[in-house]
Amino acid sequence: MTTKGVTGKAMPTAGAWMAAAGVIARWLDQRERVDELLAGLPRGLSTAERARCQHLVFGVIRHFGRIDGELSRLIAHPPRFSTRAALLLAGFELLEAGPNPAEDGLIARIVHHAVERTKELSSPAEARMVNAVVRKLAGRLVAPPPPKVAPAGTLAEFFSHPEWLVARWLRHFGAAATRPLLEWNQQPAPVHARWRADGAPPEWMKITAWSGFYEIPAGRWAEVEPLLKSGAIYLQDPGTRLAVELLGVQPGEDVLDVCAAPGGKSLQLADLLRRAAGGGTASAGRVVALDLPGPRIERLKENLARAHGVDVALVQCDLLRGAGPELKEHRLPLLFPAVLLDVPCSNTGVMRHRVDVKWRLQEGDFRKHARQQLELLHAAARLVAPGGRLVYSTCSLDPEENEGVVREFFNSRAGSPFKLEQSLLSRPWETGHDGAGAFLLRRN
């Protein structure tokens, strides 16, 4: 079933819209991870409906603070989750319609669609409430953005971020950087792919500023799928290249990737080793991917299976309890010339892709992450051979998780044999890709 979308073009919105309402209602109720909620979509949805559903869900969660803030001024008592989901979806469609949604009857179509769907989701009485509220909401969502210098609360609501997080960024980065960061986070993320095959990529893949990375235009999924299945491409943001390239792998090296799952960086390391050796010779080297046992291991295995011309090994263990016994069991080295440690973090550099992160973060998470990151850095350092390299990396913008952890490491006994050779920090509004921190440490 198709209906006219806000652009006036035919698109499969009925099934997608109702599926999105169900996902949003559950997110409101239990605040589950949005990627897990989308993974449970009904199998009957077509590819186009799934894509539209994800677009709607991401849009609502991305703009949740602004839409919900306006709704709270229009409704004395929040309605049930299903009705609230309908209101939020209509609010996002109004934002998506642009500054003049009254033109071409867009408001009327958005209101009518929300009302009809609410009759199915809730009740005729709530549908009447939705009719009245969405008409008022349309005028409120066309307000101009706040001035360049504005209080944290004003910026937080308009750009849909928690106020405490905006205040934190204002302290760390200043107003001149916080505003473009907020604007960056509110834009849908383009899809990037790393080209892995030996030949040239198809012409429809857009060249980017980053060697080997291409942007996938919308509407090309039918052509993307076979490239994914064959291993010719790997969907990956260009920001991931920073830590891998900083490690500077050499032909024939044993390279250890700690916290390896889901395996994108392990695969990238294997590809670099193969190319450095001249195309898959027996002396290309080896990648050892290490991570905790768990559900992410299956994805790691799938990615390691795509590596060609390079030996790969998977080690499942808890690094903090010591990796020695498992490495011995697999007849692997106990010390490595190159170690990559990409740690779990707050994900503040990848909020375009992980739209619900900002609503899951708590103020105390940064301190908690930094403690765990320092423990992992200490453990990884014990696996670096004399003269070897260790890259510590995050996808966080926060100094506490980047420079702060490295500084604490150097202040400890474990850090004394190391020196900092180079560091890279990606501020996404400046680099044009995900945010990240990467630090190259050399052992004496």
Coordinates of C-alpha atoms in Angstrom, one line a residue:
M1 CA 0.0 0.0 0.0
T2 CA 1.4 3.4 -0.9
T3 CA 0.3 6.9 -0.1
K4 CA 1.6 10.4 -0.9
G5 CA 4.5 11.4 1.3
V6 CA 5.3 14.9 2.4
T7 CA 7.2 15.5 -0.8
G8 CA 4.2 14.6 -2.9
K9 CA 5.8 11.5 -4.3
A10 CA 4.4 8.0 -4.0
M11 CA 6.1 6.1 -1.3
P12 CA 5.3 3.1 0.9
T13 CA 4.4 4.9 4.0
A14 CA 1.4 3.0 5.5
G15 CA 3.2 -0.2 6.4
A16 CA 6.5 1.7 7.2
W17 CA 4.7 4.4 9.2
M18 CA 2.8 1.8 11.4
A19 CA 6.0 -0.2 11.9
A20 CA 7.9 3.0 12.9
A21 CA 5.1 3.8 15.3
G22 CA 5.5 0.4 17.0
V23 CA 9.3 0.8 17.3
I24 CA 9.0 4.4 18.7
A25 CA 6.3 3.3 21.2
R26 CA 8.5 0.5 22.5
W27 CA 11.5 2.9 22.6
L28 CA 9.5 5.4 24.6
D29 CA 8.4 2.6 27.0
Q30 CA 11.7 0.7 27.5
R31 CA 14.4 2.8 25.9
E32 CA 15.9 -0.3 24.2
R33 CA 18.7 0.2 21.7
V34 CA 17.2 1.4 18.4
D35 CA 19.3 -1.0 16.3
E36 CA 18.0 -3.9 18.3
L37 CA 14.4 -2.7 17.9
L38 CA 14.8 -2.3 14.1
A39 CA 16.3 -5.7 13.9
G40 CA 12.9 -7.1 15.1
L41 CA 10.8 -5.5 12.3
P42 CA 8.2 -7.7 10.8
R43 CA 9.5 -9.9 7.9
G44 CA 6.6 -8.9 5.7
L45 CA 7.9 -5.4 5.2
S46 CA 9.4 -4.8 1.8
T47 CA 13.0 -3.4 1.4
A48 CA 11.5 0.0 0.6
E49 CA 9.2 -0.1 3.6
R50 CA 12.1 -1.1 5.9
A51 CA 14.2 1.8 4.6
R52 CA 11.4 4.2 5.1
C53 CA 10.7 2.9 8.5
Q54 CA 14.3 3.3 9.6
H55 CA 14.3 6.8 8.2
L56 CA 11.2 7.7 10.2
V57 CA 12.5 6.1 13.4
F58 CA 15.9 7.8 13.1
G59 CA 14.3 11.1 12.4
V60 CA 12.0 11.0 15.4
I61 CA 14.8 10.0 17.8
R62 CA 17.3 12.5 16.2
H63 CA 14.8 15.3 16.8
F64 CA 13.0 13.9 19.8
G65 CA 14.0 16.7 22.2
R66 CA 12.6 19.5 20.0
I67 CA 9.4 17.7 19.0
D68 CA 8.6 16.4 22.5
G69 CA 9.4 19.8 24.0
E70 CA 6.8 21.5 21.9
L71 CA 4.3 18.6 22.5
S72 CA 4.7 19.0 26.2
R73 CA 3.4 22.7 25.9
L74 CA 0.4 21.5 23.9
I75 CA -0.7 18.5 26.0
A76 CA -1.3 18.6 29.7
H77 CA -0.8 14.9 30.3
P78 CA 1.3 12.7 28.0
P79 CA -1.0 10.2 26.1
R80 CA -0.3 6.4 25.9
F81 CA 2.9 5.5 24.1
S82 CA 1.2 4.5 20.8
T83 CA -0.5 7.9 20.5
R84 CA 2.6 9.7 21.5
A85 CA 4.5 7.8 18.8
A86 CA 2.0 9.0 16.2
L87 CA 2.4 12.6 17.4
L88 CA 6.2 12.3 17.2
L89 CA 6.1 10.9 13.7
A90 CA 3.8 13.7 12.6
G91 CA 6.2 16.2 14.2
F92 CA 9.2 14.7 12.3
E93 CA 7.3 14.8 9.0
L94 CA 6.5 18.5 9.6
L95 CA 10.2 19.2 10.2
E96 CA 11.1 17.1 7.2
A97 CA 8.7 19.2 5.1
G98 CA 10.8 22.3 5.5
P99 CA 10.0 25.9 6.5
N100 CA 6.8 26.2 4.5
P101 CA 4.8 23.0 5.1
A102 CA 1.5 24.8 4.5
E103 CA 2.3 25.0 0.8
D104 CA 0.8 22.3 -1.5
G105 CA -1.4 21.1 1.4
L106 CA 1.5 19.3 3.2
I107 CA 0.2 20.0 6.7
A108 CA -3.3 18.7 5.7
R109 CA -1.8 15.5 4.4
I110 CA 0.5 15.0 7.4
V111 CA -2.4 15.6 9.8
H112 CA -4.8 13.4 7.9
H113 CA -2.3 10.5 7.8
A114 CA -1.5 10.8 11.5
V115 CA -5.2 10.9 12.4
E116 CA -6.1 7.8 10.3
R117 CA -3.2 5.8 11.7
T118 CA -4.1 6.9 15.3
K119 CA -7.6 5.4 14.9
E120 CA -5.9 2.1 14.2
L121 CA -3.3 2.5 17.0
S122 CA -5.4 3.9 19.8
S123 CA -8.9 5.2 19.5
P124 CA -11.2 7.8 17.7
A125 CA -11.0 10.1 20.7
E126 CA -7.2 10.1 20.7
A127 CA -7.3 10.6 16.9
R128 CA -9.3 13.8 17.4
M129 CA -6.7 15.0 19.9
V130 CA -3.9 14.2 17.4
N131 CA -5.8 16.2 14.8
A132 CA -5.9 19.3 17.0
V133 CA -2.4 19.0 18.4
V134 CA -0.6 18.4 15.1
R135 CA -2.2 21.4 13.5
K136 CA -0.9 23.6 16.3
L137 CA 2.5 21.8 16.3
A138 CA 3.1 22.8 12.6
G139 CA 3.4 26.5 13.5
R140 CA 5.7 25.9 16.4
L141 CA 8.2 23.8 14.5
V142 CA 8.9 26.5 11.9
A143 CA 10.6 28.7 14.6
P144 CA 14.1 30.0 13.5
P145 CA 17.2 28.6 15.1
P146 CA 18.5 30.2 18.3
P147 CA 21.3 32.9 18.0
K148 CA 24.9 31.8 17.8
V149 CA 25.5 32.5 21.4
A150 CA 22.6 31.0 23.4
P151 CA 22.2 29.2 26.8
A152 CA 22.7 25.5 27.0
G153 CA 19.0 24.9 27.6
T154 CA 18.0 26.8 24.5
L155 CA 20.5 25.0 22.3
A156 CA 19.7 21.6 23.9
E157 CA 16.0 21.8 23.0
F158 CA 16.3 23.2 19.5
F159 CA 19.1 20.7 18.5
S160 CA 17.6 17.8 20.5
H161 CA 20.4 17.0 22.9
P162 CA 20.4 16.5 26.7
E163 CA 21.1 19.9 28.4
W164 CA 23.8 18.5 30.6
L165 CA 25.6 17.2 27.5
V166 CA 25.4 20.5 25.7
A167 CA 26.7 22.3 28.8
R168 CA 29.6 19.8 29.0
W169 CA 30.5 20.5 25.4
L170 CA 30.3 24.3 25.9
R171 CA 32.8 23.9 28.7
H172 CA 35.2 21.6 26.8
F173 CA 34.9 23.1 23.2
G174 CA 33.4 26.6 23.6
A175 CA 30.3 28.0 21.9
A176 CA 32.0 28.4 18.5
A177 CA 32.6 24.6 18.2
T178 CA 29.6 23.3 20.1
R179 CA 27.1 24.9 17.7
P180 CA 28.5 23.2 14.5
L181 CA 28.8 19.9 16.5
L182 CA 25.1 20.1 17.3
E183 CA 24.2 20.9 13.7
W184 CA 26.4 18.1 12.5
N185 CA 24.7 15.5 14.8
Q186 CA 21.3 16.5 13.5
Q187 CA 22.0 15.7 9.9
P188 CA 21.3 12.1 8.5
A189 CA 24.6 10.2 8.0
P190 CA 25.6 9.4 4.5
V191 CA 26.5 5.7 3.8
H192 CA 30.2 5.2 3.1
A193 CA 31.9 2.0 1.8
R194 CA 35.6 1.0 1.7
W195 CA 36.5 -0.5 -1.6
R196 CA 38.4 -3.8 -1.1
A197 CA 38.5 -5.4 -4.6
D198 CA 41.6 -5.1 -6.9
G199 CA 39.7 -3.5 -9.8
A200 CA 38.1 0.0 -10.0
P201 CA 34.7 0.6 -8.2
P202 CA 31.6 1.2 -10.3
E203 CA 31.1 4.8 -11.5
W204 CA 28.0 5.3 -9.5
M205 CA 30.0 5.2 -6.2
K206 CA 30.9 8.8 -5.3
I207 CA 34.6 9.6 -4.8
T208 CA 35.4 11.1 -1.4
A209 CA 38.3 13.0 0.0
W210 CA 39.6 9.9 1.7
S211 CA 41.5 7.3 -0.4
G212 CA 39.6 4.0 -0.7
F213 CA 36.4 5.3 0.7
Y214 CA 33.3 6.0 -1.4
E215 CA 29.8 7.4 -0.7
I216 CA 26.9 5.2 -1.6
P217 CA 24.1 7.3 -3.3
A218 CA 20.5 6.7 -2.2
G219 CA 18.5 4.2 -4.1
R220 CA 21.4 1.9 -5.1
W221 CA 20.8 -0.9 -2.6
A222 CA 20.1 -3.5 -5.4
E223 CA 23.6 -2.8 -6.7
V224 CA 25.2 -2.6 -3.2
E225 CA 24.0 -6.0 -2.0
P226 CA 26.1 -8.1 -4.5
L227 CA 29.2 -6.0 -3.8
L228 CA 28.7 -6.7 0.0
K229 CA 28.2 -10.4 -0.5
S230 CA 31.3 -10.7 -2.7
G231 CA 33.4 -8.8 -0.3
A232 CA 34.2 -6.1 -2.8
I233 CA 33.1 -3.4 -0.3
Y234 CA 32.7 -3.0 3.4
L235 CA 30.3 -0.4 4.8
Q236 CA 32.5 1.8 7.0
D237 CA 32.9 5.4 7.9
P238 CA 36.1 7.1 6.8
G239 CA 36.8 8.0 10.4
T240 CA 37.7 4.4 11.1
R241 CA 40.8 4.7 9.0
L242 CA 42.6 7.0 11.5
A243 CA 43.6 4.4 14.0
V244 CA 44.4 1.7 11.5
E245 CA 46.6 3.9 9.3
L246 CA 48.3 5.3 12.4
L247 CA 49.4 1.8 13.4
G248 CA 51.4 1.6 10.1
V249 CA 51.5 -2.2 9.7
Q250 CA 54.4 -3.7 7.9
P251 CA 54.5 -6.8 5.6
G252 CA 54.9 -10.0 7.5
E253 CA 54.0 -8.5 10.9
D254 CA 51.8 -10.2 13.5
V255 CA 49.2 -7.6 14.3
L256 CA 46.9 -7.9 17.4
D257 CA 43.5 -6.2 17.3
V258 CA 42.1 -6.0 20.8
C259 CA 38.4 -5.4 21.4
A260 CA 38.1 -6.5 17.8
A261 CA 34.4 -7.2 17.3
P262 CA 32.6 -6.6 15.0
G263 CA 35.7 -6.8 13.0
G264 CA 35.8 -3.9 10.6
K265 CA 39.2 -2.7 11.7
S266 CA 40.6 -6.3 11.8
L267 CA 39.5 -6.7 8.1
Q268 CA 41.0 -3.3 7.3
L269 CA 44.3 -4.3 8.9
A270 CA 44.3 -7.6 6.9
D271 CA 43.7 -5.7 3.7
L272 CA 46.6 -3.3 4.5
L273 CA 48.9 -6.2 5.2
R274 CA 48.0 -8.0 2.0
R275 CA 48.6 -4.8 -0.1
A276 CA 51.9 -4.0 1.7
A277 CA 53.1 -7.5 0.8
G278 CA 52.3 -6.9 -2.8
G279 CA 49.0 -8.7 -3.1
G280 CA 48.5 -11.7 -0.9
T281 CA 51.8 -13.6 -0.7
A282 CA 52.5 -16.2 2.0
S283 CA 54.6 -13.6 3.9
A284 CA 51.9 -11.0 4.1
G285 CA 51.5 -11.3 7.9
R286 CA 48.8 -12.3 10.4
V287 CA 46.0 -10.5 12.2
V288 CA 45.0 -11.8 15.6
A289 CA 41.5 -10.6 16.6
L290 CA 40.8 -10.8 20.3
D291 CA 37.5 -10.1 22.1
L292 CA 35.2 -11.3 24.8
P293 CA 33.0 -14.3 24.1
G294 CA 29.5 -13.3 23.2
P295 CA 26.9 -12.5 20.5
R296 CA 29.3 -10.1 18.7
I297 CA 31.7 -12.9 17.9
E298 CA 29.6 -14.3 15.1
R299 CA 29.9 -11.0 13.2
L300 CA 33.6 -11.0 13.9
K301 CA 34.0 -14.5 12.4
E302 CA 32.0 -13.4 9.3
N303 CA 34.3 -10.4 8.8
L304 CA 37.5 -12.4 9.4
A305 CA 36.3 -14.9 6.8
R306 CA 36.5 -12.1 4.2
A307 CA 40.2 -11.6 4.7
H308 CA 42.3 -13.1 1.8
G309 CA 46.0 -13.6 1.5
V310 CA 46.6 -13.0 5.2
D311 CA 46.5 -15.4 8.1
V312 CA 43.8 -14.5 10.7
A313 CA 43.2 -16.0 14.1
L314 CA 40.3 -15.4 16.5
V315 CA 41.0 -15.5 20.3
Q316 CA 38.0 -15.3 22.7
C317 CA 39.1 -14.2 26.2
D318 CA 38.9 -11.4 28.7
L319 CA 41.9 -9.2 28.2
L320 CA 41.6 -7.8 31.7
R321 CA 42.2 -11.3 33.1
G322 CA 45.2 -11.9 30.9
A323 CA 45.4 -13.2 27.3
G324 CA 48.5 -15.3 27.8
P325 CA 46.9 -18.7 28.3
E326 CA 44.6 -18.4 25.3
L327 CA 47.4 -17.1 23.1
K328 CA 49.5 -20.1 24.1
E329 CA 46.6 -22.5 23.5
H330 CA 46.3 -21.1 19.9
R331 CA 50.1 -21.2 19.5
L332 CA 50.3 -17.5 19.0
P333 CA 52.9 -15.0 20.1
L334 CA 52.7 -13.5 23.6
L335 CA 54.1 -10.2 22.4
F336 CA 53.3 -8.3 19.2
P337 CA 55.1 -5.6 17.2
A338 CA 51.8 -3.9 16.4
V339 CA 48.7 -3.7 18.7
L340 CA 45.5 -1.9 18.1
L341 CA 43.2 -1.1 21.0
D342 CA 39.9 0.4 19.9
V343 CA 38.1 0.8 23.3
P344 CA 34.4 0.8 24.2
C345 CA 33.5 4.5 24.7
S346 CA 30.7 7.0 24.9
N347 CA 30.3 7.2 21.1
T348 CA 30.0 11.0 21.1
G349 CA 31.9 11.1 17.8
V350 CA 29.4 8.9 16.0
M351 CA 26.0 10.3 17.0
R352 CA 25.0 10.7 13.3
H353 CA 25.0 7.0 13.0
R354 CA 23.9 6.1 16.6
V355 CA 21.1 8.5 17.0
D356 CA 19.9 7.1 20.3
V357 CA 23.3 7.4 22.1
K358 CA 22.7 10.9 23.3
W359 CA 19.5 9.8 25.1
R360 CA 21.2 6.8 26.7
L361 CA 24.3 8.6 28.0
Q362 CA 24.5 9.5 31.6
E363 CA 26.8 12.1 33.1
G364 CA 28.7 9.5 35.1
D365 CA 29.4 7.4 32.0
F366 CA 32.4 9.4 31.0
R367 CA 34.2 8.7 34.2
K368 CA 33.2 5.0 34.1
H369 CA 34.4 4.6 30.5
A370 CA 37.7 6.3 31.3
R371 CA 38.4 3.9 34.2
Q372 CA 37.7 0.9 32.0
Q373 CA 39.7 2.3 29.1
L374 CA 42.7 2.8 31.3
E375 CA 42.5 -0.8 32.5
L376 CA 42.3 -2.0 28.9
L377 CA 45.3 0.2 27.9
H378 CA 47.3 -1.3 30.8
A379 CA 46.4 -4.8 29.7
A380 CA 47.1 -4.2 26.0
A381 CA 50.5 -2.6 26.8
R382 CA 51.7 -5.9 28.3
L383 CA 51.3 -7.5 24.9
V384 CA 53.5 -5.0 23.0
A385 CA 57.0 -6.3 22.1
P386 CA 60.0 -4.1 22.8
G387 CA 60.2 -1.4 20.1
G388 CA 56.6 -2.2 19.2
R389 CA 53.7 0.1 18.5
L390 CA 50.4 0.4 20.4
V391 CA 47.5 2.6 19.0
Y392 CA 44.9 3.6 21.6
S393 CA 41.7 4.8 19.9
T394 CA 38.1 5.8 20.6
C395 CA 35.1 7.1 18.7
S396 CA 34.6 9.7 21.4
L397 CA 35.1 13.5 21.3
D398 CA 35.6 13.7 25.0
P399 CA 39.0 14.7 26.4
E400 CA 38.4 12.5 29.4
E401 CA 38.3 9.4 27.2
N402 CA 41.2 10.5 24.9
E403 CA 44.0 12.7 26.2
G404 CA 42.9 12.1 29.8
V405 CA 43.3 8.3 29.5
V406 CA 46.7 8.6 27.7
R407 CA 47.9 11.1 30.3
E408 CA 46.9 8.7 33.2
F409 CA 48.6 5.8 31.4
F410 CA 51.9 7.7 31.2
N411 CA 51.6 8.6 34.9
S412 CA 51.5 4.9 35.7
R413 CA 54.2 2.3 36.0
A414 CA 52.8 0.4 32.9
G415 CA 53.2 3.6 30.8
S416 CA 56.8 4.3 31.7
P417 CA 58.3 2.2 28.9
F418 CA 56.2 4.1 26.3
K419 CA 56.3 7.4 24.6
L420 CA 53.7 9.2 22.5
E421 CA 54.8 9.5 18.9
Q422 CA 51.7 10.9 17.2
S423 CA 48.0 11.7 17.9
L424 CA 45.1 12.4 15.7
L425 CA 41.7 13.9 16.7
S426 CA 38.8 14.1 14.3
R427 CA 36.3 16.8 15.1
P428 CA 33.5 15.8 12.7
W429 CA 32.3 19.3 11.8
E430 CA 35.9 20.0 10.6
T431 CA 36.9 16.6 9.1
G432 CA 33.6 15.8 7.4
H433 CA 33.4 12.3 8.9
D434 CA 32.9 10.6 12.3
G435 CA 34.7 11.9 15.3
A436 CA 37.6 9.8 16.7
G437 CA 40.8 10.0 18.8
A438 CA 43.9 7.9 18.0
F439 CA 47.2 7.9 19.8
L440 CA 50.4 6.1 18.6
L441 CA 52.5 4.9 21.6
R442 CA 56.0 3.3 21.1
R443 CA 57.5 1.0 23.5
N444 CA 61.2 1.5 24.3

